[in-house]
Amino acid sequence: MARTKSDLPATPPLPELSRAIESCGAEQFQAALVEAIANFLGAEKRGVLQYSRHALPHYLVRDHVPEEEIDFYLAGAYRFDPFFHHWRELDVNGVLSLAELNTSEGQFGESARDYVRRFQPKTGMADEIAVLCPKIGGAVDNYFFLRGSPFTEDELRMLRALHPTILALNDLNQRLILSALAEGTSHFTGFPEADAFAIDDSHGKQCFASTSWRKLVGQTVALSDAVARAREARPGEPLIVGNAHVISEKLGAEFPPAPNGRITFIIERPLASSSLVLSEVVENLFADQLTQREISICYLALRGFPSTSIAEQLGIAVGTVKNHRKSIYRKLDITTERELFLLLLNHVGTRPE
């Protein structure tokens, strides 16, 4: 008996990528790609963050992220970002879910749970997905999506099945941008404005230099020397010169506009500090000022637990927790939990320029 159309399994929906494909190689590509995936997921907040091994993260697409959240993230919250931590430690690209990281074991799980309790509420969202796509210069583009309800297993499976296509589009976009730069038909680089770079062909002849590169190189002997040494160093190994770091890597045999050539960056964005686990930060921050019991209460309070929950977890009375809080505030010369949180941020933070 022939199966009717209604008997056939439903084809799961896919993101509408036509506008992203049409704009590949143009300035609108990443915004179009992130919008297509956001519409598919019903994400309420989305954007693109460039993670770098050594420099502060940078928002490439930020239209749907409130300015105060961006400032908060760059001021130090990025050091607790479990996606950033996961990528820097494991060098893994793909599709990551905050809900999945939150239930994982070990330090990554602890870091994710701290982030969910303390930092995620600042966004007003319940879950977050990161779609990580590597790019040249020791960086990765994180297409991130936040929603007020958890993402489903089906949605994650679909995104993971689609990830090779997203990777290919992201890579093609990068290649087309670099080709247009070398041909002089575009000035859009696809990198943060503070990232100066130049491309040399396989014979060492320069075939492209950004405007900021031409302004910087030759300014000082130290910077010129660092550029020369970076081209001889291990790929991706940064050389620090003053407020900048220089990083260089080989281009592939089919990478335009210089097959088997080299790309070198001078990055003047602030260096990214190491990723952190909240429990370790609290211990180090208050070790000389508070007792061990007070440190435990500080940690739980900074994770967002109320006094009743803290009392239950520590096996003490609620009144005892409140007395400890008064002692903590007196010793630290503060009056509210918000001030306690600001002490934490000031301790770990790197204020954005």
mmCIF file of C-alpha atoms in Angstrom:
data_model
loop_
_atom_site.group_PDB
_atom_site.id
_atom_site.type_symbol
_atom_site.label_atom_id
_atom_site.label_comp_id
_atom_site.label_asym_id
_atom_site.label_seq_id
_atom_site.Cartn_x
_atom_site.Cartn_y
_atom_site.Cartn_z
ATOM 1 C CA MET A 1 0.000 0.000 0.000
ATOM 2 C CA ALA A 2 1.439 3.349 -1.025
ATOM 3 C CA ARG A 3 2.186 5.805 1.765
ATOM 4 C CA THR A 4 0.376 9.096 1.567
ATOM 5 C CA LYS A 5 2.106 12.415 2.124
ATOM 6 C CA SER A 6 0.611 12.637 5.626
ATOM 7 C CA ASP A 7 2.163 9.241 6.515
ATOM 8 C CA LEU A 8 5.701 10.399 5.797
ATOM 9 C CA PRO A 9 7.819 11.669 8.686
ATOM 10 C CA ALA A 10 7.859 15.446 8.922
ATOM 11 C CA THR A 11 11.007 17.080 7.627
ATOM 12 C CA PRO A 12 12.514 19.146 10.422
ATOM 13 C CA PRO A 13 12.803 22.846 9.657
ATOM 14 C CA LEU A 14 16.155 24.370 8.754
ATOM 15 C CA PRO A 15 17.457 27.923 9.088
ATOM 16 C CA GLU A 16 16.794 30.021 5.984
ATOM 17 C CA LEU A 17 20.382 30.711 4.899
ATOM 18 C CA SER A 18 19.768 32.262 1.485
ATOM 19 C CA ARG A 19 20.443 35.868 2.586
ATOM 20 C CA ALA A 20 23.631 34.814 4.390
ATOM 21 C CA ILE A 21 24.845 32.902 1.327
ATOM 22 C CA GLU A 22 24.092 35.855 -0.957
ATOM 23 C CA SER A 23 26.063 38.224 1.305
ATOM 24 C CA CYS A 24 29.079 35.919 1.752
ATOM 25 C CA GLY A 25 32.232 38.030 1.478
ATOM 26 C CA ALA A 26 30.378 41.244 2.338
ATOM 27 C CA GLU A 27 30.096 43.187 5.573
ATOM 28 C CA GLN A 28 26.514 41.980 6.110
ATOM 29 C CA PHE A 29 27.369 38.251 6.101
ATOM 30 C CA GLN A 30 27.746 37.576 9.826
ATOM 31 C CA ALA A 31 24.687 39.620 10.755
ATOM 32 C CA ALA A 32 22.653 37.731 8.122
ATOM 33 C CA LEU A 33 23.921 34.334 9.300
ATOM 34 C CA VAL A 34 23.298 35.045 12.974
ATOM 35 C CA GLU A 35 19.816 36.368 12.161
ATOM 36 C CA ALA A 36 18.927 33.224 10.173
ATOM 37 C CA ILE A 37 19.942 30.918 13.017
ATOM 38 C CA ALA A 38 18.270 33.152 15.617
ATOM 39 C CA ASN A 39 14.977 33.038 13.705
ATOM 40 C CA PHE A 40 15.222 29.244 13.506
ATOM 41 C CA LEU A 41 15.843 28.965 17.267
ATOM 42 C CA GLY A 42 13.478 31.743 18.353
ATOM 43 C CA ALA A 43 16.449 33.327 20.132
ATOM 44 C CA GLU A 44 15.731 36.640 21.823
ATOM 45 C CA LYS A 45 19.352 37.810 22.000
ATOM 46 C CA ARG A 46 22.134 37.013 19.554
ATOM 47 C CA GLY A 47 25.403 38.266 18.204
ATOM 48 C CA VAL A 48 28.945 37.340 17.227
ATOM 49 C CA LEU A 49 31.918 37.469 19.575
ATOM 50 C CA GLN A 50 35.486 37.028 18.398
ATOM 51 C CA TYR A 51 37.412 35.005 20.962
ATOM 52 C CA SER A 52 41.194 35.329 20.767
ATOM 53 C CA ARG A 53 43.869 33.314 22.495
ATOM 54 C CA HIS A 54 45.511 36.398 23.925
ATOM 55 C CA ALA A 55 43.349 39.504 23.349
ATOM 56 C CA LEU A 56 40.155 40.632 25.053
ATOM 57 C CA PRO A 57 37.007 39.247 23.343
ATOM 58 C CA HIS A 58 35.465 41.596 20.789
ATOM 59 C CA TYR A 59 31.828 41.972 19.688
ATOM 60 C CA LEU A 60 31.654 41.757 15.883
ATOM 61 C CA VAL A 61 27.823 41.769 15.796
ATOM 62 C CA ARG A 62 26.151 43.334 18.822
ATOM 63 C CA ASP A 63 22.874 44.941 17.685
ATOM 64 C CA HIS A 64 20.688 42.704 19.868
ATOM 65 C CA VAL A 65 22.819 42.929 23.027
ATOM 66 C CA PRO A 66 22.205 45.817 25.483
ATOM 67 C CA GLU A 67 25.194 48.125 25.958
ATOM 68 C CA GLU A 68 25.258 47.554 29.716
ATOM 69 C CA GLU A 69 25.589 43.783 29.181
ATOM 70 C CA ILE A 70 28.507 44.342 26.815
ATOM 71 C CA ASP A 71 30.245 46.621 29.315
ATOM 72 C CA PHE A 72 29.623 44.135 32.122
ATOM 73 C CA TYR A 73 31.045 41.266 30.061
ATOM 74 C CA LEU A 74 34.184 43.109 28.950
ATOM 75 C CA ALA A 75 34.761 44.537 32.435
ATOM 76 C CA GLY A 76 35.579 41.065 33.721
ATOM 77 C CA ALA A 77 32.607 38.702 33.388
ATOM 78 C CA TYR A 78 34.251 37.190 30.287
ATOM 79 C CA ARG A 79 36.755 35.536 32.635
ATOM 80 C CA PHE A 80 33.904 33.357 33.932
ATOM 81 C CA ASP A 81 32.399 32.702 30.461
ATOM 82 C CA PRO A 82 32.271 28.865 30.240
ATOM 83 C CA PHE A 83 32.301 28.907 26.425
ATOM 84 C CA PHE A 84 35.449 31.045 26.358
ATOM 85 C CA HIS A 85 36.999 28.878 29.070
ATOM 86 C CA HIS A 86 36.072 25.660 27.206
ATOM 87 C CA TRP A 87 37.526 26.874 23.899
ATOM 88 C CA ARG A 88 40.756 28.249 25.366
ATOM 89 C CA GLU A 89 41.443 25.121 27.413
ATOM 90 C CA LEU A 90 40.348 22.399 24.978
ATOM 91 C CA ASP A 91 40.636 24.134 21.575
ATOM 92 C CA VAL A 92 37.303 22.566 20.603
ATOM 93 C CA ASN A 93 35.008 24.079 17.988
ATOM 94 C CA GLY A 94 31.394 23.110 17.439
ATOM 95 C CA VAL A 95 28.009 23.706 19.043
ATOM 96 C CA LEU A 96 27.970 24.100 22.833
ATOM 97 C CA SER A 97 24.968 24.531 25.106
ATOM 98 C CA LEU A 98 25.126 26.285 28.464
ATOM 99 C CA ALA A 99 22.601 23.795 29.865
ATOM 100 C CA GLU A 100 24.886 20.901 28.858
ATOM 101 C CA LEU A 101 27.996 22.546 30.317
ATOM 102 C CA ASN A 102 26.029 23.256 33.488
ATOM 103 C CA THR A 103 25.525 19.525 34.085
ATOM 104 C CA SER A 104 29.074 18.450 33.157
ATOM 105 C CA GLU A 105 31.624 17.242 35.686
ATOM 106 C CA GLY A 106 34.871 18.826 36.860
ATOM 107 C CA GLN A 107 36.068 22.398 36.590
ATOM 108 C CA PHE A 108 34.104 23.182 33.403
ATOM 109 C CA GLY A 109 30.877 22.131 35.097
ATOM 110 C CA GLU A 110 31.690 24.154 38.214
ATOM 111 C CA SER A 111 32.548 27.187 36.080
ATOM 112 C CA ALA A 112 29.307 26.855 34.109
ATOM 113 C CA ARG A 113 27.210 26.517 37.263
ATOM 114 C CA ASP A 114 28.804 29.616 38.764
ATOM 115 C CA TYR A 115 28.106 31.490 35.519
ATOM 116 C CA VAL A 116 24.484 30.335 35.450
ATOM 117 C CA ARG A 117 23.904 31.363 39.067
ATOM 118 C CA ARG A 118 25.710 34.699 39.089
ATOM 119 C CA PHE A 119 26.219 36.077 35.587
ATOM 120 C CA GLN A 120 23.529 34.601 33.344
ATOM 121 C CA PRO A 121 20.700 36.334 35.296
ATOM 122 C CA LYS A 122 22.155 39.664 34.115
ATOM 123 C CA THR A 123 20.952 38.723 30.620
ATOM 124 C CA GLY A 124 17.435 37.749 31.719
ATOM 125 C CA MET A 125 17.756 34.544 29.657
ATOM 126 C CA ALA A 126 17.499 30.879 30.673
ATOM 127 C CA ASP A 127 19.869 29.222 28.200
ATOM 128 C CA GLU A 128 22.598 30.023 25.689
ATOM 129 C CA ILE A 129 24.127 28.295 22.667
ATOM 130 C CA ALA A 130 27.572 28.981 21.218
ATOM 131 C CA VAL A 131 28.377 28.031 17.629
ATOM 132 C CA LEU A 132 32.173 28.202 17.399
ATOM 133 C CA CYS A 133 33.886 28.714 14.035
ATOM 134 C CA PRO A 134 37.708 29.042 13.848
ATOM 135 C CA LYS A 135 39.385 31.834 11.901
ATOM 136 C CA ILE A 136 42.953 32.805 11.116
ATOM 137 C CA GLY A 137 45.031 34.633 13.687
ATOM 138 C CA GLY A 138 44.457 32.160 16.511
ATOM 139 C CA ALA A 139 40.845 33.240 16.971
ATOM 140 C CA VAL A 140 37.329 31.865 16.758
ATOM 141 C CA ASP A 141 34.004 33.498 15.948
ATOM 142 C CA ASN A 142 31.308 32.608 18.460
ATOM 143 C CA TYR A 143 27.801 32.921 17.028
ATOM 144 C CA PHE A 144 25.857 33.079 20.308
ATOM 145 C CA PHE A 145 22.118 32.775 20.933
ATOM 146 C CA LEU A 146 20.154 33.324 24.158
ATOM 147 C CA ARG A 147 16.554 32.393 24.922
ATOM 148 C CA GLY A 148 14.168 32.641 27.850
ATOM 149 C CA SER A 149 13.510 28.874 27.703
ATOM 150 C CA PRO A 150 16.002 25.985 27.415
ATOM 151 C CA PHE A 151 17.041 24.839 23.962
ATOM 152 C CA THR A 152 15.810 21.365 23.041
ATOM 153 C CA GLU A 153 17.830 18.283 22.126
ATOM 154 C CA ASP A 154 16.286 18.340 18.632
ATOM 155 C CA GLU A 155 17.426 21.938 18.111
ATOM 156 C CA LEU A 156 20.945 21.091 19.258
ATOM 157 C CA ARG A 157 21.060 18.017 17.003
ATOM 158 C CA MET A 158 19.935 20.097 14.053
ATOM 159 C CA LEU A 159 22.552 22.782 14.711
ATOM 160 C CA ARG A 160 25.292 20.171 15.078
ATOM 161 C CA ALA A 161 24.277 18.567 11.797
ATOM 162 C CA LEU A 162 24.372 22.027 10.203
ATOM 163 C CA HIS A 163 27.707 23.021 11.786
ATOM 164 C CA PRO A 164 29.916 21.827 8.856
ATOM 165 C CA THR A 165 27.860 24.063 6.533
ATOM 166 C CA ILE A 166 28.207 27.018 8.904
ATOM 167 C CA LEU A 167 31.970 26.378 9.122
ATOM 168 C CA ALA A 168 32.276 26.270 5.343
ATOM 169 C CA LEU A 169 30.319 29.507 4.938
ATOM 170 C CA ASN A 170 32.366 31.247 7.627
ATOM 171 C CA ASP A 171 35.612 30.103 5.990
ATOM 172 C CA LEU A 172 34.476 31.136 2.499
ATOM 173 C CA ASN A 173 33.438 34.540 3.841
ATOM 174 C CA GLN A 174 36.922 35.027 5.294
ATOM 175 C CA ARG A 175 38.620 34.021 2.050
ATOM 176 C CA LEU A 176 36.445 36.332 -0.051
ATOM 177 C CA ILE A 177 37.069 39.263 2.303
ATOM 178 C CA LEU A 178 40.847 38.808 2.135
ATOM 179 C CA SER A 179 40.736 38.501 -1.665
ATOM 180 C CA ALA A 180 38.703 41.712 -1.949
ATOM 181 C CA LEU A 181 41.178 43.511 0.337
ATOM 182 C CA ALA A 182 44.152 42.414 -1.752
ATOM 183 C CA GLU A 183 42.388 43.432 -4.964
ATOM 184 C CA GLY A 184 41.522 46.823 -3.502
ATOM 185 C CA THR A 185 37.791 46.344 -4.052
ATOM 186 C CA SER A 186 36.858 46.542 -0.340
ATOM 187 C CA HIS A 187 38.086 48.042 2.920
ATOM 188 C CA PHE A 188 36.141 45.705 5.212
ATOM 189 C CA THR A 189 38.476 43.322 7.086
ATOM 190 C CA GLY A 190 36.170 41.133 9.189
ATOM 191 C CA PHE A 191 38.436 41.730 12.215
ATOM 192 C CA PRO A 192 38.297 44.289 15.045
ATOM 193 C CA GLU A 193 39.510 47.726 13.955
ATOM 194 C CA ALA A 194 42.362 47.570 16.469
ATOM 195 C CA ASP A 195 43.788 44.490 14.708
ATOM 196 C CA ALA A 196 46.347 45.634 12.127
ATOM 197 C CA PHE A 197 47.532 42.967 9.710
ATOM 198 C CA ALA A 198 49.540 42.312 6.565
ATOM 199 C CA ILE A 199 49.656 39.416 4.102
ATOM 200 C CA ASP A 200 52.865 38.213 2.432
ATOM 201 C CA ASP A 201 53.020 35.790 -0.492
ATOM 202 C CA SER A 202 55.038 32.560 -0.465
ATOM 203 C CA HIS A 203 58.175 34.517 -1.431
ATOM 204 C CA GLY A 204 57.817 36.969 1.452
ATOM 205 C CA LYS A 205 56.565 39.826 -0.740
ATOM 206 C CA GLN A 206 53.819 41.901 0.874
ATOM 207 C CA CYS A 207 50.573 41.765 -1.114
ATOM 208 C CA PHE A 208 48.311 43.521 1.384
ATOM 209 C CA ALA A 209 48.665 45.763 4.421
ATOM 210 C CA SER A 210 45.768 47.313 6.330
ATOM 211 C CA THR A 211 45.720 51.057 6.908
ATOM 212 C CA SER A 212 46.422 50.579 10.609
ATOM 213 C CA TRP A 213 49.370 48.304 9.767
ATOM 214 C CA ARG A 214 50.952 50.962 7.563
ATOM 215 C CA LYS A 215 50.576 53.472 10.396
ATOM 216 C CA LEU A 216 52.116 51.180 13.017
ATOM 217 C CA VAL A 217 54.968 49.320 11.357
ATOM 218 C CA GLY A 218 58.111 51.377 11.234
ATOM 219 C CA GLN A 219 57.044 53.530 14.186
ATOM 220 C CA THR A 220 59.560 51.839 16.458
ATOM 221 C CA VAL A 221 62.502 49.512 16.009
ATOM 222 C CA ALA A 222 61.055 47.240 18.694
ATOM 223 C CA LEU A 223 57.779 46.751 16.797
ATOM 224 C CA SER A 224 59.511 46.142 13.451
ATOM 225 C CA ASP A 225 61.830 43.652 15.135
ATOM 226 C CA ALA A 226 58.870 41.863 16.755
ATOM 227 C CA VAL A 227 57.175 41.515 13.358
ATOM 228 C CA ALA A 228 60.323 39.951 11.877
ATOM 229 C CA ARG A 229 60.712 37.569 14.831
ATOM 230 C CA ALA A 230 57.009 36.601 14.819
ATOM 231 C CA ARG A 231 57.324 35.489 11.199
ATOM 232 C CA GLU A 232 60.077 33.096 12.261
ATOM 233 C CA ALA A 233 58.454 31.940 15.505
ATOM 234 C CA ARG A 234 56.128 29.008 16.082
ATOM 235 C CA PRO A 235 52.748 29.776 14.420
ATOM 236 C CA GLY A 236 50.371 31.478 16.827
ATOM 237 C CA GLU A 237 53.087 32.287 19.371
ATOM 238 C CA PRO A 238 52.576 35.955 20.406
ATOM 239 C CA LEU A 239 55.379 38.444 20.933
ATOM 240 C CA ILE A 240 54.516 41.239 23.368
ATOM 241 C CA VAL A 241 55.689 44.762 22.517
ATOM 242 C CA GLY A 242 54.461 47.481 24.856
ATOM 243 C CA ASN A 243 50.648 47.517 24.679
ATOM 244 C CA ALA A 244 50.540 45.344 21.549
ATOM 245 C CA HIS A 245 51.196 41.747 20.702
ATOM 246 C CA VAL A 246 52.330 40.388 17.350
ATOM 247 C CA ILE A 247 51.179 37.027 16.016
ATOM 248 C CA SER A 248 51.873 35.356 12.669
ATOM 249 C CA GLU A 249 50.741 32.194 10.911
ATOM 250 C CA LYS A 250 51.023 30.454 7.547
ATOM 251 C CA LEU A 251 48.217 30.510 5.000
ATOM 252 C CA GLY A 252 47.135 27.307 3.265
ATOM 253 C CA ALA A 253 47.932 26.286 -0.298
ATOM 254 C CA GLU A 254 44.472 27.377 -1.465
ATOM 255 C CA PHE A 255 44.057 30.417 0.755
ATOM 256 C CA PRO A 256 43.672 33.632 -1.246
ATOM 257 C CA PRO A 257 45.159 36.061 -1.902
ATOM 258 C CA ALA A 258 48.531 34.443 -1.095
ATOM 259 C CA PRO A 259 48.650 30.631 -1.356
ATOM 260 C CA ASN A 260 51.307 29.276 1.024
ATOM 261 C CA GLY A 261 51.869 32.831 2.198
ATOM 262 C CA ARG A 262 51.681 34.319 5.660
ATOM 263 C CA ILE A 263 49.425 36.651 7.619
ATOM 264 C CA THR A 264 50.793 38.711 10.515
ATOM 265 C CA PHE A 265 48.756 40.649 13.075
ATOM 266 C CA ILE A 266 49.609 43.522 15.397
ATOM 267 C CA ILE A 267 46.846 43.546 17.998
ATOM 268 C CA GLU A 268 46.513 46.527 20.309
ATOM 269 C CA ARG A 269 43.414 45.367 22.161
ATOM 270 C CA PRO A 270 44.041 44.646 25.866
ATOM 271 C CA LEU A 271 45.340 41.175 26.632
ATOM 272 C CA ALA A 272 42.702 38.772 27.927
ATOM 273 C CA SER A 273 43.277 37.612 31.471
ATOM 274 C CA SER A 274 43.044 33.942 32.332
ATOM 275 C CA SER A 275 39.698 32.206 32.809
ATOM 276 C CA LEU A 276 38.539 31.930 36.397
ATOM 277 C CA VAL A 277 36.495 29.690 38.685
ATOM 278 C CA LEU A 278 34.440 31.707 41.163
ATOM 279 C CA SER A 279 35.362 29.628 44.231
ATOM 280 C CA GLU A 280 39.079 30.188 43.603
ATOM 281 C CA VAL A 281 38.614 33.935 43.083
ATOM 282 C CA VAL A 282 36.625 34.354 46.305
ATOM 283 C CA GLU A 283 39.198 32.352 48.263
ATOM 284 C CA ASN A 284 42.107 34.434 46.947
ATOM 285 C CA LEU A 285 40.289 37.752 47.245
ATOM 286 C CA PHE A 286 39.189 37.455 50.865
ATOM 287 C CA ALA A 287 41.752 35.057 52.403
ATOM 288 C CA ASP A 288 43.459 37.837 54.402
ATOM 289 C CA GLN A 289 40.252 39.544 55.554
ATOM 290 C CA LEU A 290 37.645 36.902 56.327
ATOM 291 C CA THR A 291 37.373 33.623 58.209
ATOM 292 C CA GLN A 292 36.892 30.379 56.241
ATOM 293 C CA ARG A 293 33.205 30.289 57.219
ATOM 294 C CA GLU A 294 32.739 33.875 56.016
ATOM 295 C CA ILE A 295 34.481 33.041 52.742
ATOM 296 C CA SER A 296 32.079 30.113 52.229
ATOM 297 C CA ILE A 297 29.119 32.439 52.823
ATOM 298 C CA CYS A 298 30.584 35.027 50.435
ATOM 299 C CA TYR A 299 30.975 32.378 47.737
ATOM 300 C CA LEU A 300 27.395 31.174 48.048
ATOM 301 C CA ALA A 301 26.061 34.744 48.212
ATOM 302 C CA LEU A 302 28.016 35.683 45.081
ATOM 303 C CA ARG A 303 26.508 32.671 43.332
ATOM 304 C CA GLY A 304 23.107 34.201 44.042
ATOM 305 C CA PHE A 305 21.874 32.004 46.910
ATOM 306 C CA PRO A 306 19.634 33.676 49.554
ATOM 307 C CA SER A 307 20.408 33.371 53.282
ATOM 308 C CA THR A 308 17.895 30.518 53.774
ATOM 309 C CA SER A 309 19.571 28.409 51.089
ATOM 310 C CA ILE A 310 23.064 29.262 52.400
ATOM 311 C CA ALA A 311 22.007 28.165 55.890
ATOM 312 C CA GLU A 312 20.658 24.880 54.537
ATOM 313 C CA GLN A 313 23.820 24.127 52.521
ATOM 314 C CA LEU A 314 26.161 24.930 55.423
ATOM 315 C CA GLY A 315 24.008 23.274 58.085
ATOM 316 C CA ILE A 316 23.659 26.409 60.224
ATOM 317 C CA ALA A 317 20.798 28.669 61.331
ATOM 318 C CA VAL A 318 19.525 31.482 59.108
ATOM 319 C CA GLY A 319 20.229 33.917 61.959
ATOM 320 C CA THR A 320 23.851 32.751 62.029
ATOM 321 C CA VAL A 321 24.171 33.438 58.290
ATOM 322 C CA LYS A 322 22.756 36.942 58.782
ATOM 323 C CA ASN A 323 25.223 37.605 61.615
ATOM 324 C CA HIS A 324 28.092 36.426 59.429
ATOM 325 C CA ARG A 325 26.884 38.717 56.625
ATOM 326 C CA LYS A 326 26.970 41.698 58.993
ATOM 327 C CA SER A 327 30.526 40.767 59.997
ATOM 328 C CA ILE A 328 31.549 40.387 56.331
ATOM 329 C CA TYR A 329 30.127 43.767 55.356
ATOM 330 C CA ARG A 330 31.799 45.458 58.326
ATOM 331 C CA LYS A 331 35.217 43.929 57.558
ATOM 332 C CA LEU A 332 34.967 44.797 53.864
ATOM 333 C CA ASP A 333 33.503 48.274 54.548
ATOM 334 C CA ILE A 334 30.422 47.669 52.387
ATOM 335 C CA THR A 335 26.682 47.622 53.087
ATOM 336 C CA THR A 336 25.058 45.511 50.327
ATOM 337 C CA GLU A 337 25.522 42.331 48.309
ATOM 338 C CA ARG A 338 25.763 44.489 45.185
ATOM 339 C CA GLU A 339 28.870 46.153 46.629
ATOM 340 C CA LEU A 340 30.281 42.709 47.393
ATOM 341 C CA PHE A 341 29.775 41.776 43.746
ATOM 342 C CA LEU A 342 31.464 44.997 42.609
ATOM 343 C CA LEU A 343 34.475 44.113 44.769
ATOM 344 C CA LEU A 344 34.680 40.841 42.867
ATOM 345 C CA LEU A 345 34.410 42.530 39.462
ATOM 346 C CA ASN A 346 36.974 45.186 40.360
ATOM 347 C CA HIS A 347 39.343 42.437 41.466
ATOM 348 C CA VAL A 348 39.110 40.396 38.244
ATOM 349 C CA GLY A 349 38.171 43.119 35.788
ATOM 350 C CA THR A 350 39.934 44.661 32.848
ATOM 351 C CA ARG A 351 37.987 47.809 32.086
ATOM 352 C CA PRO A 352 37.287 48.215 28.361
ATOM 353 C CA GLU A 353 39.006 51.082 26.571
#
